[in-house]
Amino acid sequence: SCGRRKMNLKSERRGIHVDQSELLCKKGCGYYGNPAWQGFCSKCWREEYHKARQKQIQEDWELAERLQREEEEAYASSQSTQGAQSLTFSKFEEKKTNEKTRKVTTVKKFFTASSRAGAKKEIQEAKAPSPSIHRQASIETDRVSKEFIEFIRTYQKPGQDIYKQCKLFLDTMSHKRDLSIEEQSECAQDFYQNVADRLQTRWKVPPEKVEKAMDEVEKYIMTRQYKYVFCPETTDDEKKDLAVQKRIRALHWVTPQMLCVPISEEIPEVSDMVVKAITDIIEMDSKRVPRDKLACITKCSKHIFNAIKITKNEPASADDFLPTLIYIVLKGNPPRLQSNIQYITRFCNPSRLMTGEDGYYFTNLCCAVAFIEKLDAQSLNLSQEDFDRFMTGQTSPKKQESDSFSPDVCLGVKQMCKSLDLLSQLNERQERIVSEAKKLEKDLIDWTDGITKEVEEIVEKYPLEIKPKSQALAAIDSENVENDKLPPPLQPQVYAG
């Protein structure tokens, strides 16, 4: 059975494993892809979206022209009883055609930079007071606005241009509340691109300063736009949030072992890292700026990598990270998870999602949510029967000792009982160590006695014969000249000369 489980882990655990190439854009451009963009990166997705929009607009045009021709033919053939009706229908078609023309103009405006003359005209129009911009702002909005003004002052003339562009964008967005969230997202993405291009080409701002400026621009405009574009009522974001939340609650029984999570929460430092990771992913919902939400995801991910590193005593791999991130999401059940992912996808500066560690961690979070939505018996290495029983709540895979507690027992009592159990295990180990130490001591004594006995037997069998000391030889310089038959030593002579 154990061998079969190991085989299953290798051959069937494909549901948790993600090859790094799968995180990249499926068009092969090298940037990170995203499930919300059907596997494309932001740049390629916008190109595909633009093509689809243009195709749809063309089809709408053809349909409008065909209807108009049919209406004109019908009007020409019969002007009696149907005259008034045809005239009304003609006005309706004229209105529809004008609407189509407006849409085409809007779409073209989305994807093309405005000319200088057009920009100047829009800036002049933006001078008119706008209720959305001059509304009673919150304390946070006031703080962010002051910080933004202080920041752009350091950029001098480019800063003034940035501020004008931001005010123009906010005024434009206040008139586009009735557009779909995708269209509003396109407006924001185009705005980011246009501002970055103006800073680089017109004002020759260095790339690092452009990136910093774009971060401040995003912070300023999205703090003011947040309540209009986060989880709007026109989308099914809230419905998706509830579905994911319900799914995570249904998977409350999933253990780290089932996900092959390489962390041990028995280690206090690892347990602290897990708590911090869960706190960070939950805190994401309290942020307004997409970049701040991304920062929460990044902090959470780094805590996960540290927890794995401490447990394994070696750096974590990508195969270790994703299952652990899934476990953290299941354990934390972050509020409005899908809404936050959609908000980041729609209104974050796309360069942050396409490259860098923020983009990598965000892509992994999207993959983790996708896996949670399709977790099955095979991906958890369970039989279908066990999986169904766990999902329906008939049984639980938790350890037996945890089942002895009633649901209302506080966590402290559970931890105390767990500590007592650990102490009893330690006591058994200590007694075993003492017993082994005594045995080792006896073995050492027996070994010493055995060696002593062997030495004595060898001495008895081969006794040592100690011979008397031989007479010492006389020194060469001694006075015993006769015995040695040596001439006397030479005496030093003093030379008088």
GROMACS .gro file of C-alpha atoms in nm:
model
  497
    1SER     CA    1   0.000   0.000   0.000
    2CYS     CA    2   0.285   0.236   0.089
    3GLY     CA    3   0.457   0.161  -0.242
    4ARG     CA    4   0.136   0.227  -0.430
    5ARG     CA    5   0.096   0.564  -0.253
    6LYS     CA    6   0.452   0.663  -0.346
    7MET     CA    7   0.387   0.565  -0.703
    8ASN     CA    8   0.069   0.771  -0.700
    9LEU     CA    9   0.261   1.071  -0.568
   10LYS     CA   10   0.496   1.053  -0.866
   11SER     CA   11   0.252   0.965  -1.139
   12GLU     CA   12  -0.075   1.122  -1.030
   13ARG     CA   13   0.022   1.435  -0.835
   14ARG     CA   14   0.020   1.640  -1.150
   15GLY     CA   15  -0.264   1.852  -1.008
   16ILE     CA   16  -0.030   2.033  -0.767
   17HIS     CA   17   0.279   2.053  -0.985
   18VAL     CA   18   0.321   2.346  -1.224
   19ASP     CA   19   0.609   2.366  -1.466
   20GLN     CA   20   0.768   2.711  -1.467
   21SER     CA   21   0.701   2.743  -1.840
   22GLU     CA   22   0.328   2.718  -1.766
   23LEU     CA   23   0.349   3.045  -1.571
   24LEU     CA   24   0.467   3.231  -1.879
   25CYS     CA   25   0.258   3.387  -2.156
   26LYS     CA   26   0.138   3.117  -2.395
   27LYS     CA   27   0.231   3.338  -2.689
   28GLY     CA   28   0.598   3.287  -2.602
   29CYS     CA   29   0.692   3.650  -2.536
   30GLY     CA   30   0.866   3.560  -2.207
   31TYR     CA   31   0.643   3.760  -1.971
   32TYR     CA   32   0.423   3.607  -1.701
   33GLY     CA   33   0.077   3.499  -1.813
   34ASN     CA   34  -0.243   3.513  -1.614
   35PRO     CA   35  -0.558   3.296  -1.604
   36ALA     CA   36  -0.768   3.613  -1.614
   37TRP     CA   37  -0.605   3.689  -1.950
   38GLN     CA   38  -0.654   3.331  -2.074
   39GLY     CA   39  -0.285   3.254  -2.026
   40PHE     CA   40  -0.158   3.565  -2.208
   41CYS     CA   41   0.050   3.843  -2.056
   42SER     CA   42  -0.103   4.190  -2.029
   43LYS     CA   43   0.052   4.310  -2.356
   44CYS     CA   44  -0.050   4.007  -2.566
   45TRP     CA   45  -0.393   3.995  -2.405
   46ARG     CA   46  -0.463   4.355  -2.500
   47GLU     CA   47  -0.360   4.279  -2.857
   48GLU     CA   48  -0.595   3.981  -2.868
   49TYR     CA   49  -0.870   4.181  -2.696
   50HIS     CA   50  -0.825   4.463  -2.945
   51LYS     CA   51  -0.855   4.223  -3.238
   52ALA     CA   52  -1.170   4.071  -3.090
   53ARG     CA   53  -1.318   4.417  -3.027
   54GLN     CA   54  -1.246   4.529  -3.382
   55LYS     CA   55  -1.397   4.210  -3.520
   56GLN     CA   56  -1.709   4.256  -3.308
   57ILE     CA   57  -1.740   4.618  -3.414
   58GLN     CA   58  -1.705   4.520  -3.779
   59GLU     CA   59  -1.976   4.259  -3.739
   60ASP     CA   60  -2.199   4.514  -3.568
   61TRP     CA   61  -2.140   4.756  -3.855
   62GLU     CA   62  -2.231   4.493  -4.112
   63LEU     CA   63  -2.542   4.402  -3.915
   64ALA     CA   64  -2.644   4.768  -3.887
   65GLU     CA   65  -2.593   4.826  -4.261
   66ARG     CA   66  -2.792   4.514  -4.349
   67LEU     CA   67  -3.077   4.616  -4.121
   68GLN     CA   68  -3.069   4.966  -4.265
   69ARG     CA   69  -3.089   4.832  -4.622
   70GLU     CA   70  -3.377   4.603  -4.531
   71GLU     CA   71  -3.556   4.891  -4.363
   72GLU     CA   72  -3.506   5.120  -4.664
   73GLU     CA   73  -3.631   4.851  -4.900
   74ALA     CA   74  -3.932   4.791  -4.682
   75TYR     CA   75  -3.996   5.167  -4.664
   76ALA     CA   76  -3.970   5.205  -5.042
   77SER     CA   77  -4.206   4.915  -5.110
   78SER     CA   78  -4.473   5.032  -4.869
   79GLN     CA   79  -4.530   5.392  -4.765
   80SER     CA   80  -4.893   5.364  -4.658
   81THR     CA   81  -4.972   5.197  -4.328
   82GLN     CA   82  -4.614   5.119  -4.243
   83GLY     CA   83  -4.483   5.467  -4.310
   84ALA     CA   84  -4.485   5.593  -3.955
   85GLN     CA   85  -4.352   5.267  -3.819
   86SER     CA   86  -4.069   5.260  -4.074
   87LEU     CA   87  -3.983   5.620  -3.994
   88THR     CA   88  -3.963   5.536  -3.626
   89PHE     CA   89  -3.751   5.232  -3.704
   90SER     CA   90  -3.527   5.447  -3.925
   91LYS     CA   91  -3.470   5.688  -3.640
   92PHE     CA   92  -3.393   5.395  -3.414
   93GLU     CA   93  -3.138   5.261  -3.664
   94GLU     CA   94  -2.986   5.607  -3.701
   95LYS     CA   95  -2.945   5.624  -3.327
   96LYS     CA   96  -2.794   5.274  -3.325
   97THR     CA   97  -2.552   5.367  -3.603
   98ASN     CA   98  -2.444   5.677  -3.412
   99GLU     CA   99  -2.390   5.462  -3.107
  100LYS     CA  100  -2.174   5.225  -3.311
  101THR     CA  101  -1.976   5.520  -3.443
  102ARG     CA  102  -1.920   5.643  -3.088
  103LYS     CA  103  -1.800   5.296  -2.984
  104VAL     CA  104  -1.554   5.280  -3.271
  105THR     CA  105  -1.417   5.621  -3.180
  106THR     CA  106  -1.388   5.516  -2.816
  107VAL     CA  107  -1.205   5.194  -2.901
  108LYS     CA  108  -0.965   5.374  -3.131
  109LYS     CA  109  -0.902   5.625  -2.855
  110PHE     CA  110  -0.824   5.340  -2.615
  111PHE     CA  111  -0.535   5.213  -2.823
  112THR     CA  112  -0.390   5.530  -2.977
  113ALA     CA  113  -0.203   5.812  -2.807
  114SER     CA  114  -0.384   6.142  -2.826
  115SER     CA  115  -0.234   6.421  -3.035
  116ARG     CA  116  -0.102   6.735  -2.871
  117ALA     CA  117  -0.392   6.941  -2.995
  118GLY     CA  118  -0.642   6.689  -2.865
  119ALA     CA  119  -0.460   6.670  -2.535
  120LYS     CA  120  -0.465   7.047  -2.496
  121LYS     CA  121  -0.837   7.057  -2.572
  122GLU     CA  122  -0.906   6.784  -2.316
  123ILE     CA  123  -0.698   6.966  -2.056
  124GLN     CA  124  -0.903   7.281  -2.113
  125GLU     CA  125  -1.226   7.083  -2.081
  126ALA     CA  126  -1.096   6.927  -1.761
  127LYS     CA  127  -1.078   7.269  -1.597
  128ALA     CA  128  -1.451   7.256  -1.547
  129PRO     CA  129  -1.536   7.145  -1.192
  130SER     CA  130  -1.617   6.776  -1.162
  131PRO     CA  131  -1.823   6.645  -0.872
  132SER     CA  132  -1.631   6.315  -0.874
  133ILE     CA  133  -1.296   6.487  -0.829
  134HIS     CA  134  -1.402   6.760  -0.588
  135ARG     CA  135  -1.626   6.537  -0.379
  136GLN     CA  136  -1.583   6.514  -0.006
  137ALA     CA  137  -1.270   6.300   0.014
  138SER     CA  138  -1.185   6.058   0.288
  139ILE     CA  139  -0.891   6.108   0.521
  140GLU     CA  140  -0.686   5.852   0.330
  141THR     CA  141  -0.764   6.016  -0.003
  142ASP     CA  142  -0.658   6.356   0.133
  143ARG     CA  143  -0.335   6.208   0.266
  144VAL     CA  144  -0.253   6.035  -0.063
  145SER     CA  145  -0.333   6.353  -0.260
  146LYS     CA  146  -0.097   6.561  -0.045
  147GLU     CA  147   0.177   6.300  -0.076
  148PHE     CA  148   0.131   6.292  -0.454
  149ILE     CA  149   0.154   6.670  -0.486
  150GLU     CA  150   0.469   6.673  -0.271
  151PHE     CA  151   0.618   6.399  -0.488
  152ILE     CA  152   0.549   6.558  -0.829
  153ARG     CA  153   0.703   6.885  -0.714
  154THR     CA  154   1.039   6.708  -0.723
  155TYR     CA  155   0.985   6.641  -1.095
  156GLN     CA  156   0.926   7.011  -1.180
  157LYS     CA  157   0.783   7.049  -1.535
  158PRO     CA  158   0.735   6.673  -1.595
  159GLY     CA  159   0.559   6.664  -1.259
  160GLN     CA  160   0.318   6.938  -1.365
  161ASP     CA  161   0.242   6.744  -1.682
  162ILE     CA  162   0.183   6.426  -1.481
  163TYR     CA  163  -0.057   6.609  -1.250
  164LYS     CA  164  -0.255   6.753  -1.543
  165GLN     CA  165  -0.279   6.409  -1.704
  166CYS     CA  166  -0.401   6.253  -1.379
  167LYS     CA  167  -0.668   6.520  -1.328
  168LEU     CA  168  -0.778   6.474  -1.689
  169PHE     CA  169  -0.796   6.096  -1.643
  170LEU     CA  170  -1.001   6.122  -1.324
  171ASP     CA  171  -1.241   6.364  -1.490
  172THR     CA  172  -1.273   6.135  -1.792
  173MET     CA  173  -1.338   5.832  -1.571
  174SER     CA  174  -1.609   6.020  -1.383
  175HIS     CA  175  -1.805   6.030  -1.709
  176LYS     CA  176  -1.744   5.662  -1.787
  177ARG     CA  177  -1.910   5.503  -1.488
  178ASP     CA  178  -2.169   5.345  -1.717
  179LEU     CA  179  -1.902   5.163  -1.921
  180SER     CA  180  -1.823   4.800  -1.846
  181ILE     CA  181  -1.541   4.730  -1.603
  182GLU     CA  182  -1.333   4.587  -1.889
  183GLU     CA  183  -1.361   4.915  -2.078
  184GLN     CA  184  -1.269   5.113  -1.768
  185SER     CA  185  -0.973   4.881  -1.722
  186GLU     CA  186  -0.863   4.950  -2.079
  187CYS     CA  187  -0.881   5.323  -2.010
  188ALA     CA  188  -0.658   5.282  -1.705
  189GLN     CA  189  -0.407   5.062  -1.888
  190ASP     CA  190  -0.389   5.309  -2.176
  191PHE     CA  191  -0.342   5.591  -1.929
  192TYR     CA  192  -0.046   5.412  -1.765
  193GLN     CA  193   0.112   5.351  -2.104
  194ASN     CA  194   0.062   5.708  -2.226
  195VAL     CA  195   0.204   5.866  -1.910
  196ALA     CA  196   0.507   5.637  -1.915
  197ASP     CA  197   0.566   5.716  -2.283
  198ARG     CA  198   0.536   6.092  -2.223
  199LEU     CA  199   0.790   6.076  -1.941
  200GLN     CA  200   1.036   5.873  -2.148
  201THR     CA  201   1.003   6.035  -2.491
  202ARG     CA  202   0.889   6.391  -2.424
  203TRP     CA  203   1.061   6.461  -2.093
  204LYS     CA  204   1.356   6.219  -2.122
  205VAL     CA  205   1.312   6.097  -1.763
  206PRO     CA  206   1.547   5.808  -1.664
  207PRO     CA  207   1.380   5.463  -1.645
  208GLU     CA  208   1.419   5.426  -1.267
  209LYS     CA  209   1.252   5.765  -1.210
  210VAL     CA  210   0.976   5.672  -1.456
  211GLU     CA  211   0.903   5.355  -1.260
  212LYS     CA  212   0.888   5.544  -0.931
  213ALA     CA  213   0.663   5.809  -1.084
  214MET     CA  214   0.428   5.545  -1.224
  215ASP     CA  215   0.400   5.387  -0.878
  216GLU     CA  216   0.293   5.723  -0.734
  217VAL     CA  217   0.051   5.783  -1.023
  218GLU     CA  218  -0.111   5.443  -0.965
  219LYS     CA  219  -0.137   5.514  -0.593
  220TYR     CA  220  -0.301   5.851  -0.653
  221ILE     CA  221  -0.557   5.761  -0.916
  222MET     CA  222  -0.654   5.420  -0.777
  223THR     CA  223  -0.705   5.551  -0.424
  224ARG     CA  224  -0.963   5.788  -0.572
  225GLN     CA  225  -1.114   5.530  -0.808
  226TYR     CA  226  -1.117   5.237  -0.565
  227LYS     CA  227  -1.479   5.247  -0.450
  228TYR     CA  228  -1.606   5.273  -0.808
  229VAL     CA  229  -1.403   4.993  -0.966
  230PHE     CA  230  -1.344   4.738  -0.688
  231CYS     CA  231  -1.602   4.459  -0.706
  232PRO     CA  232  -1.853   4.667  -0.905
  233GLU     CA  233  -2.216   4.559  -0.906
  234THR     CA  234  -2.212   4.519  -1.283
  235THR     CA  235  -1.980   4.216  -1.254
  236ASP     CA  236  -2.012   3.872  -1.099
  237ASP     CA  237  -1.701   3.928  -0.882
  238GLU     CA  238  -1.903   3.898  -0.561
  239LYS     CA  239  -2.061   3.575  -0.681
  240LYS     CA  240  -1.715   3.434  -0.752
  241ASP     CA  241  -1.595   3.545  -0.408
  242LEU     CA  242  -1.876   3.354  -0.238
  243ALA     CA  243  -1.812   3.047  -0.454
  244VAL     CA  244  -1.439   3.041  -0.367
  245GLN     CA  245  -1.512   3.105   0.001
  246LYS     CA  246  -1.763   2.819   0.007
  247ARG     CA  247  -1.517   2.592  -0.172
  248ILE     CA  248  -1.238   2.668   0.076
  249ARG     CA  249  -1.471   2.604   0.370
  250ALA     CA  250  -1.565   2.268   0.217
  251LEU     CA  251  -1.193   2.180   0.202
  252HIS     CA  252  -1.123   2.264   0.568
  253TRP     CA  253  -1.016   1.903   0.630
  254VAL     CA  254  -0.721   1.909   0.389
  255THR     CA  255  -0.395   1.845   0.576
  256PRO     CA  256  -0.040   1.953   0.484
  257GLN     CA  257   0.047   1.587   0.426
  258MET     CA  258  -0.218   1.554   0.155
  259LEU     CA  259  -0.073   1.851  -0.030
  260CYS     CA  260   0.286   1.731   0.033
  261VAL     CA  261   0.358   2.062   0.205
  262PRO     CA  262   0.724   2.057   0.317
  263ILE     CA  263   0.679   2.254   0.640
  264SER     CA  264   0.656   2.142   1.001
  265GLU     CA  265   0.438   2.363   1.219
  266GLU     CA  266   0.574   2.180   1.523
  267ILE     CA  267   0.877   2.408   1.490
  268PRO     CA  268   0.783   2.735   1.667
  269GLU     CA  269   0.966   2.956   1.416
  270VAL     CA  270   0.792   2.784   1.125
  271SER     CA  271   0.455   2.821   1.299
  272ASP     CA  272   0.521   3.196   1.336
  273MET     CA  273   0.602   3.221   0.965
  274VAL     CA  274   0.276   3.046   0.876
  275VAL     CA  275   0.078   3.289   1.093
  276LYS     CA  276   0.253   3.587   0.932
  277ALA     CA  277   0.187   3.450   0.582
  278ILE     CA  278  -0.183   3.407   0.659
  279THR     CA  279  -0.197   3.758   0.809
  280ASP     CA  280  -0.039   3.909   0.497
  281ILE     CA  281  -0.275   3.737   0.253
  282ILE     CA  282  -0.577   3.844   0.463
  283GLU     CA  283  -0.444   4.201   0.492
  284MET     CA  284  -0.447   4.230   0.111
  285ASP     CA  285  -0.819   4.309   0.121
  286SER     CA  286  -0.763   4.618   0.336
  287LYS     CA  287  -0.541   4.790   0.078
  288ARG     CA  288  -0.672   5.023  -0.191
  289VAL     CA  289  -0.379   5.046  -0.430
  290PRO     CA  290  -0.311   4.746  -0.656
  291ARG     CA  291   0.062   4.773  -0.588
  292ASP     CA  292  -0.002   4.756  -0.211
  293LYS     CA  293  -0.214   4.446  -0.260
  294LEU     CA  294   0.069   4.293  -0.461
  295ALA     CA  295   0.311   4.378  -0.181
  296CYS     CA  296   0.096   4.176   0.061
  297ILE     CA  297   0.113   3.876  -0.173
  298THR     CA  298   0.491   3.913  -0.200
  299LYS     CA  299   0.537   3.935   0.179
  300CYS     CA  300   0.317   3.629   0.224
  301SER     CA  301   0.522   3.436  -0.033
  302LYS     CA  302   0.852   3.527   0.131
  303HIS     CA  303   0.728   3.403   0.467
  304ILE     CA  304   0.634   3.076   0.295
  305PHE     CA  305   0.983   3.040   0.146
  306ASN     CA  306   1.139   3.108   0.488
  307ALA     CA  307   0.914   2.847   0.654
  308ILE     CA  308   1.017   2.586   0.396
  309LYS     CA  309   1.384   2.679   0.430
  310ILE     CA  310   1.377   2.643   0.810
  311THR     CA  311   1.197   2.308   0.791
  312LYS     CA  312   1.413   2.153   0.519
  313ASN     CA  313   1.732   2.336   0.616
  314GLU     CA  314   1.781   2.419   0.249
  315PRO     CA  315   1.636   2.673   0.001
  316ALA     CA  316   1.282   2.606  -0.119
  317SER     CA  317   1.204   2.508  -0.478
  318ALA     CA  318   0.909   2.614  -0.694
  319ASP     CA  319   0.757   2.267  -0.648
  320ASP     CA  320   0.764   2.323  -0.270
  321PHE     CA  321   0.623   2.675  -0.290
  322LEU     CA  322   0.296   2.625  -0.480
  323PRO     CA  323   0.151   2.346  -0.257
  324THR     CA  324   0.243   2.551   0.051
  325LEU     CA  325   0.075   2.860  -0.095
  326ILE     CA  326  -0.238   2.650  -0.158
  327TYR     CA  327  -0.227   2.535   0.205
  328ILE     CA  328  -0.193   2.895   0.330
  329VAL     CA  329  -0.490   3.008   0.120
  330LEU     CA  330  -0.699   2.714   0.245
  331LYS     CA  331  -0.603   2.786   0.605
  332GLY     CA  332  -0.652   3.165   0.581
  333ASN     CA  333  -0.957   3.178   0.347
  334PRO     CA  334  -0.881   3.540   0.250
  335PRO     CA  335  -1.187   3.767   0.213
  336ARG     CA  336  -1.298   3.871  -0.137
  337LEU     CA  337  -1.012   3.676  -0.291
  338GLN     CA  338  -1.140   3.677  -0.649
  339SER     CA  339  -1.236   4.044  -0.632
  340ASN     CA  340  -0.884   4.134  -0.523
  341ILE     CA  341  -0.728   3.924  -0.798
  342GLN     CA  342  -0.957   4.080  -1.058
  343TYR     CA  343  -0.890   4.432  -0.926
  344ILE     CA  344  -0.512   4.380  -0.947
  345THR     CA  345  -0.543   4.231  -1.295
  346ARG     CA  346  -0.757   4.517  -1.423
  347PHE     CA  347  -0.596   4.822  -1.267
  348CYS     CA  348  -0.237   4.744  -1.171
  349ASN     CA  349   0.043   4.890  -1.377
  350PRO     CA  350   0.090   4.597  -1.623
  351SER     CA  351   0.469   4.607  -1.606
  352ARG     CA  352   0.451   4.485  -1.246
  353LEU     CA  353   0.244   4.181  -1.341
  354MET     CA  354   0.452   4.086  -1.644
  355THR     CA  355   0.798   4.074  -1.481
  356GLY     CA  356   0.971   4.074  -1.143
  357GLU     CA  357   0.899   3.898  -0.816
  358ASP     CA  358   0.559   4.066  -0.774
  359GLY     CA  359   0.447   3.925  -1.108
  360TYR     CA  360   0.584   3.580  -1.025
  361TYR     CA  361   0.411   3.557  -0.688
  362PHE     CA  362   0.084   3.697  -0.825
  363THR     CA  363   0.083   3.442  -1.107
  364ASN     CA  364   0.139   3.165  -0.852
  365LEU     CA  365  -0.152   3.293  -0.641
  366CYS     CA  366  -0.379   3.282  -0.947
  367CYS     CA  367  -0.263   2.924  -1.010
  368ALA     CA  368  -0.323   2.833  -0.645
  369VAL     CA  369  -0.683   2.960  -0.661
  370ALA     CA  370  -0.737   2.771  -0.987
  371PHE     CA  371  -0.609   2.450  -0.824
  372ILE     CA  372  -0.832   2.499  -0.519
  373GLU     CA  373  -1.133   2.524  -0.749
  374LYS     CA  374  -1.050   2.187  -0.907
  375LEU     CA  375  -0.888   1.994  -0.619
  376ASP     CA  376  -0.998   1.632  -0.642
  377ALA     CA  377  -0.919   1.292  -0.490
  378GLN     CA  378  -0.635   1.229  -0.734
  379SER     CA  379  -0.453   1.556  -0.669
  380LEU     CA  380  -0.478   1.494  -0.292
  381ASN     CA  381  -0.367   1.129  -0.330
  382LEU     CA  382  -0.694   0.997  -0.186
  383SER     CA  383  -0.944   0.739  -0.298
  384GLN     CA  384  -1.265   0.879  -0.441
  385GLU     CA  385  -1.463   0.725  -0.153
  386ASP     CA  386  -1.250   0.895   0.114
  387PHE     CA  387  -1.262   1.227  -0.075
  388ASP     CA  388  -1.641   1.215  -0.096
  389ARG     CA  389  -1.675   1.129   0.274
  390PHE     CA  390  -1.444   1.414   0.374
  391MET     CA  391  -1.628   1.663   0.150
  392THR     CA  392  -1.967   1.566   0.293
  393GLY     CA  393  -1.834   1.580   0.649
  394GLN     CA  394  -1.910   1.214   0.728
  395THR     CA  395  -1.553   1.153   0.846
  396SER     CA  396  -1.242   1.357   0.912
  397PRO     CA  397  -0.879   1.273   0.840
  398LYS     CA  398  -0.762   1.450   1.153
  399LYS     CA  399  -0.563   1.257   1.413
  400GLN     CA  400  -0.751   1.059   1.674
  401GLU     CA  401  -0.625   1.262   1.965
  402SER     CA  402  -0.780   1.576   1.819
  403ASP     CA  403  -1.114   1.393   1.786
  404SER     CA  404  -1.127   1.348   2.166
  405PHE     CA  405  -1.184   1.722   2.207
  406SER     CA  406  -1.526   1.873   2.171
  407PRO     CA  407  -1.557   2.152   1.911
  408ASP     CA  408  -1.599   2.423   2.173
  409VAL     CA  409  -1.272   2.346   2.358
  410CYS     CA  410  -1.040   2.646   2.339
  411LEU     CA  411  -0.712   2.633   2.156
  412GLY     CA  412  -0.511   2.678   2.477
  413VAL     CA  413  -0.647   2.359   2.632
  414LYS     CA  414  -0.572   2.166   2.313
  415GLN     CA  415  -0.219   2.306   2.309
  416MET     CA  416  -0.171   2.219   2.677
  417CYS     CA  417  -0.281   1.858   2.622
  418LYS     CA  418  -0.055   1.839   2.320
  419SER     CA  419   0.236   1.969   2.530
  420LEU     CA  420   0.165   1.713   2.802
  421ASP     CA  421   0.166   1.440   2.542
  422LEU     CA  422   0.500   1.565   2.412
  423LEU     CA  423   0.638   1.571   2.768
  424SER     CA  424   0.533   1.211   2.825
  425GLN     CA  425   0.705   1.112   2.502
  426LEU     CA  426   1.015   1.302   2.610
  427ASN     CA  427   1.005   1.123   2.948
  428GLU     CA  428   0.996   0.786   2.773
  429ARG     CA  429   1.289   0.887   2.556
  430GLN     CA  430   1.482   1.008   2.863
  431GLU     CA  431   1.425   0.678   3.042
  432ARG     CA  432   1.538   0.491   2.734
  433ILE     CA  433   1.852   0.706   2.715
  434VAL     CA  434   1.933   0.643   3.085
  435SER     CA  435   1.886   0.269   3.036
  436GLU     CA  436   2.112   0.270   2.732
  437ALA     CA  437   2.370   0.477   2.924
  438LYS     CA  438   2.378   0.225   3.209
  439LYS     CA  439   2.415  -0.057   2.961
  440LEU     CA  440   2.702   0.131   2.793
  441GLU     CA  441   2.869   0.183   3.133
  442LYS     CA  442   2.844  -0.192   3.211
  443ASP     CA  443   2.983  -0.276   2.868
  444LEU     CA  444   3.281  -0.045   2.928
  445ILE     CA  445   3.354  -0.204   3.266
  446ASP     CA  446   3.326  -0.555   3.118
  447TRP     CA  447   3.552  -0.454   2.832
  448THR     CA  448   3.814  -0.313   3.073
  449ASP     CA  449   3.806  -0.629   3.288
  450GLY     CA  450   3.833  -0.847   2.979
  451ILE     CA  451   4.137  -0.658   2.850
  452THR     CA  452   4.304  -0.675   3.193
  453LYS     CA  453   4.248  -1.051   3.213
  454GLU     CA  454   4.390  -1.104   2.864
  455VAL     CA  455   4.701  -0.902   2.952
  456GLU     CA  456   4.757  -1.106   3.269
  457GLU     CA  457   4.724  -1.432   3.077
  458ILE     CA  458   4.977  -1.317   2.819
  459VAL     CA  459   5.221  -1.209   3.094
  460GLU     CA  460   5.187  -1.551   3.262
  461LYS     CA  461   5.243  -1.731   2.937
  462TYR     CA  462   5.533  -1.511   2.827
  463PRO     CA  463   5.701  -1.384   3.151
  464LEU     CA  464   5.933  -1.089   3.121
  465GLU     CA  465   6.304  -1.173   3.191
  466ILE     CA  466   6.474  -0.871   3.337
  467LYS     CA  467   6.855  -0.884   3.291
  468PRO     CA  468   7.098  -0.699   3.520
  469LYS     CA  469   7.227  -0.370   3.401
  470SER     CA  470   7.556  -0.395   3.212
  471GLN     CA  471   7.862  -0.199   3.330
  472ALA     CA  472   7.871   0.143   3.183
  473LEU     CA  473   8.148   0.222   2.939
  474ALA     CA  474   8.401   0.476   3.048
  475ALA     CA  475   8.390   0.811   2.891
  476ILE     CA  476   8.654   0.888   2.636
  477ASP     CA  477   8.780   1.187   2.834
  478SER     CA  478   8.796   1.002   3.166
  479GLU     CA  479   9.115   0.960   3.367
  480ASN     CA  480   9.107   0.577   3.328
  481VAL     CA  481   9.374   0.582   3.062
  482GLU     CA  482   9.528   0.243   3.147
  483ASN     CA  483   9.212   0.038   3.107
  484ASP     CA  484   9.109   0.213   2.790
  485LYS     CA  485   9.465   0.205   2.657
  486LEU     CA  486   9.420   0.552   2.523
  487PRO     CA  487   9.666   0.834   2.535
  488PRO     CA  488   9.596   1.106   2.785
  489PRO     CA  489   9.393   1.391   2.661
  490LEU     CA  490   9.573   1.686   2.516
  491GLN     CA  491   9.624   1.968   2.757
  492PRO     CA  492   9.583   2.324   2.639
  493GLN     CA  493   9.904   2.519   2.612
  494VAL     CA  494   9.938   2.889   2.655
  495TYR     CA  495  10.129   3.064   2.382
  496ALA     CA  496  10.341   3.332   2.535
  497GLY     CA  497  10.423   3.517   2.221
   0.00000   0.00000   0.00000
